């Protein structure tokens, strides 16, 4: 397998919507692609068979979470992450940089790497860029991510600068540590919402010959206009012949905006998280299925939807399951939202191929009512707080 | 459809293991049969397709819960309970007598019926035996249950007597109220653990020409020896040519004991509830999948098991999902336990047909280690407390 497996159509400009093939150990996928998040070796509520039925071709897991639980040695003994979770298609593993800097109650950057306390039990762990690569090699993921430093959106310029410097240094060490396993190691560009630091980070990271590059540290609470301005600014420094991955972004409207700028890969826990809260995607926007107005709606969530949930169950039934907090509710909602996201990117790929992306984008966005921005930021922040509180109740 | 659809083999004695066919609106099933509990129009975590795959032919729902939420009118508008929950095989609905007397914070028996407060929001409701029949007729369940009075195990003789009297009176009113819908209405025998009251109740209830009879008010914390002694005592008064239903009993060893005494129908939330707590059935007894000894067991939960979970996933993976409190854990565990229960009754039917029930029972019970009785009683009591607390936080 070639490390330069990303074959772009030559006529495609570097910063416009584009399609390509990603060739990986566990198969090929078409881009643009949206990766559902399966942090702990499971896309919450779903089996691999459910994912297949939805049409999902690739997922994301998290090396940090899997390192803490069940432990990489367990997964290695199982024959790797694919065998452990019984998913035979490509997996991208995030390194855990973001989690170490957002979930840990304590972390300290040393010459060697980073020391942090587990958000689960407070135990102390030391990891280095080299170690993070070796962990992901043991997992056997198709795309691995370098260890990066991901500061909060509110970080001061000095902290952001240090984070960019550290990220570049660690990226080089990861690159050098990576063995010829057939796995692809992607670099991550940081720099917060500072355009100059983004330029600096993009130049330093893209100097290293990674097979693909990610934009990290966005969608962390900054206004959307700021996010897209930073994406524009960063992409200008990224090569056109390699895949670009916008980390943690995945609202339906964001997918269009990202693809329009030449982004190839997206991941986000948003579609699955909002599903479990009763937020169901439709072509008019997100619908809160818990609203009592749906209690006697005996049609599907959306008439045109072909997902398992819409083919079989009424909105009234899904509403009932949510009101009763029945576990099946979360599964049926997750299936619907992932089907919606997957169909969206499939349709977008089709539109790009036919040269009709701009038309399709305009048509979609003219009908789709995005969720209010304040509410989104608030939801994201509450979700992170809940995670920290739930998982770290008893230690300092 | 004949109301006397339960055709017993003539050579079968009335109080020994037996097989028969139950003919209902939504199809025929073979007895003995175990009904998974789908209280709120869903067998927790599973779709109807999952139930089909497991081999489940009939389930139980609860008219009391469905009356409170979503409301019988909603289900009637959906075209009945089968259409609402998308399950086309037989359903037995319990009337809710047990729930009114175990979950409600307040209830008062009147001349007409019973006044109680909802365990969900404290709202006051009045129902009569006639109304309970009409609700179940609207649900369209295949087997309906009469409204009964189910006192606590600790109830005094005076209370038990009144409960038996009331249950008989209500049973007759239910019988008279039932229209010719093709649904079967079963009577319920009460009497607590008092042998004389059981005899009285059994005689009074079986005087009414129901197509089947249930033994209610057992498995509520009394010792197992007491329960089986009362079952023996009660069955002696029940006709041999009609189905006998032992309500709320369903541990694997109990199924054998019940069938040995001529019980035909069982239901219990136990297999699904313990599954969600990580208690997985094997032929050696219940296994707690959360124990760390399973973290690197890469074989299935049980080698010989043919369930979806065991065919696809390792014990180590299920253990991991439980440790992470991932929602998929509860589904995979539920599938395993229901498959175990269903295969058990299928094998028992086969053994009965071949005249080898006693042999099969001895063989099973020689290997199967039942869960410690104290622990069972404690678990049952905690489960009921949790339900009361969870669902009634804010009202008096």
PDB file of C-alpha atoms in Angstrom, chain A residues 295-296 298 320, chain B residues 39-41 61-82 84 93-96 116 125 127 130-141 144 183:
ATOM      1  CA  UNK A 295     -47.104  12.038  20.852  1.00  0.00           C
ATOM      2  CA  UNK A 296     -49.710  11.185  18.202  1.00  0.00           C
ATOM      3  CA  UNK A 298     -47.941   8.059  13.549  1.00  0.00           C
ATOM      4  CA  UNK A 320     -42.968   7.413  23.856  1.00  0.00           C
TER       5      UNK A 320
ATOM      6  CA  UNK B  39     -43.668  -3.325  30.367  1.00  0.00           C
ATOM      7  CA  UNK B  40     -43.743  -0.062  28.418  1.00  0.00           C
ATOM      8  CA  UNK B  41     -44.318  -1.518  24.934  1.00  0.00           C
ATOM      9  CA  UNK B  61     -46.794  -5.747  28.336  1.00  0.00           C
ATOM     10  CA  UNK B  62     -48.426  -3.835  31.158  1.00  0.00           C
ATOM     11  CA  UNK B  63     -51.779  -2.107  30.786  1.00  0.00           C
ATOM     12  CA  UNK B  64     -51.212   0.027  33.908  1.00  0.00           C
ATOM     13  CA  UNK B  65     -47.959   1.506  32.594  1.00  0.00           C
ATOM     14  CA  UNK B  66     -49.363   2.016  29.099  1.00  0.00           C
ATOM     15  CA  UNK B  67     -52.526   3.623  30.542  1.00  0.00           C
ATOM     16  CA  UNK B  68     -50.346   6.206  32.300  1.00  0.00           C
ATOM     17  CA  UNK B  69     -47.916   6.605  29.399  1.00  0.00           C
ATOM     18  CA  UNK B  70     -48.444   7.134  26.467  1.00  0.00           C
ATOM     19  CA  UNK B  71     -52.166   6.664  27.259  1.00  0.00           C
ATOM     20  CA  UNK B  72     -54.436   3.976  25.826  1.00  0.00           C
ATOM     21  CA  UNK B  73     -56.024   6.502  23.425  1.00  0.00           C
ATOM     22  CA  UNK B  74     -52.656   7.043  21.712  1.00  0.00           C
ATOM     23  CA  UNK B  75     -52.121   3.307  21.260  1.00  0.00           C
ATOM     24  CA  UNK B  76     -55.695   2.867  20.044  1.00  0.00           C
ATOM     25  CA  UNK B  77     -55.133   5.623  17.464  1.00  0.00           C
ATOM     26  CA  UNK B  78     -51.936   3.881  16.359  1.00  0.00           C
ATOM     27  CA  UNK B  79     -54.070   0.839  15.537  1.00  0.00           C
ATOM     28  CA  UNK B  80     -53.485  -1.103  18.757  1.00  0.00           C
ATOM     29  CA  UNK B  81     -50.515  -2.206  20.772  1.00  0.00           C
ATOM     30  CA  UNK B  82     -49.126  -4.557  18.120  1.00  0.00           C
ATOM     31  CA  UNK B  84     -47.710   0.789  18.014  1.00  0.00           C
ATOM     32  CA  UNK B  93     -51.148  -7.687  28.978  1.00  0.00           C
ATOM     33  CA  UNK B  94     -51.149  -7.648  32.725  1.00  0.00           C
ATOM     34  CA  UNK B  95     -53.981  -5.556  34.150  1.00  0.00           C
ATOM     35  CA  UNK B  96     -51.853  -3.534  36.510  1.00  0.00           C
ATOM     36  CA  UNK B 116     -54.842   5.513  43.017  1.00  0.00           C
ATOM     37  CA  UNK B 125     -56.965   7.956  38.678  1.00  0.00           C
ATOM     38  CA  UNK B 127     -60.406   2.529  37.491  1.00  0.00           C
ATOM     39  CA  UNK B 130     -64.929  -3.089  33.659  1.00  0.00           C
ATOM     40  CA  UNK B 131     -62.666  -0.203  32.664  1.00  0.00           C
ATOM     41  CA  UNK B 132     -59.529  -2.369  32.885  1.00  0.00           C
ATOM     42  CA  UNK B 133     -61.116  -4.873  30.493  1.00  0.00           C
ATOM     43  CA  UNK B 134     -62.096  -2.114  28.076  1.00  0.00           C
ATOM     44  CA  UNK B 135     -58.543  -0.699  28.167  1.00  0.00           C
ATOM     45  CA  UNK B 136     -57.071  -4.084  27.290  1.00  0.00           C
ATOM     46  CA  UNK B 137     -59.669  -4.571  24.562  1.00  0.00           C
ATOM     47  CA  UNK B 138     -58.485  -1.280  23.063  1.00  0.00           C
ATOM     48  CA  UNK B 139     -54.869  -2.398  23.327  1.00  0.00           C
ATOM     49  CA  UNK B 140     -55.829  -5.536  21.403  1.00  0.00           C
ATOM     50  CA  UNK B 141     -53.644  -7.873  23.435  1.00  0.00           C
ATOM     51  CA  UNK B 144     -55.825  -9.990  28.995  1.00  0.00           C
ATOM     52  CA  UNK B 183     -59.066 -11.968  23.092  1.00  0.00           C
TER      53      UNK B 183
END
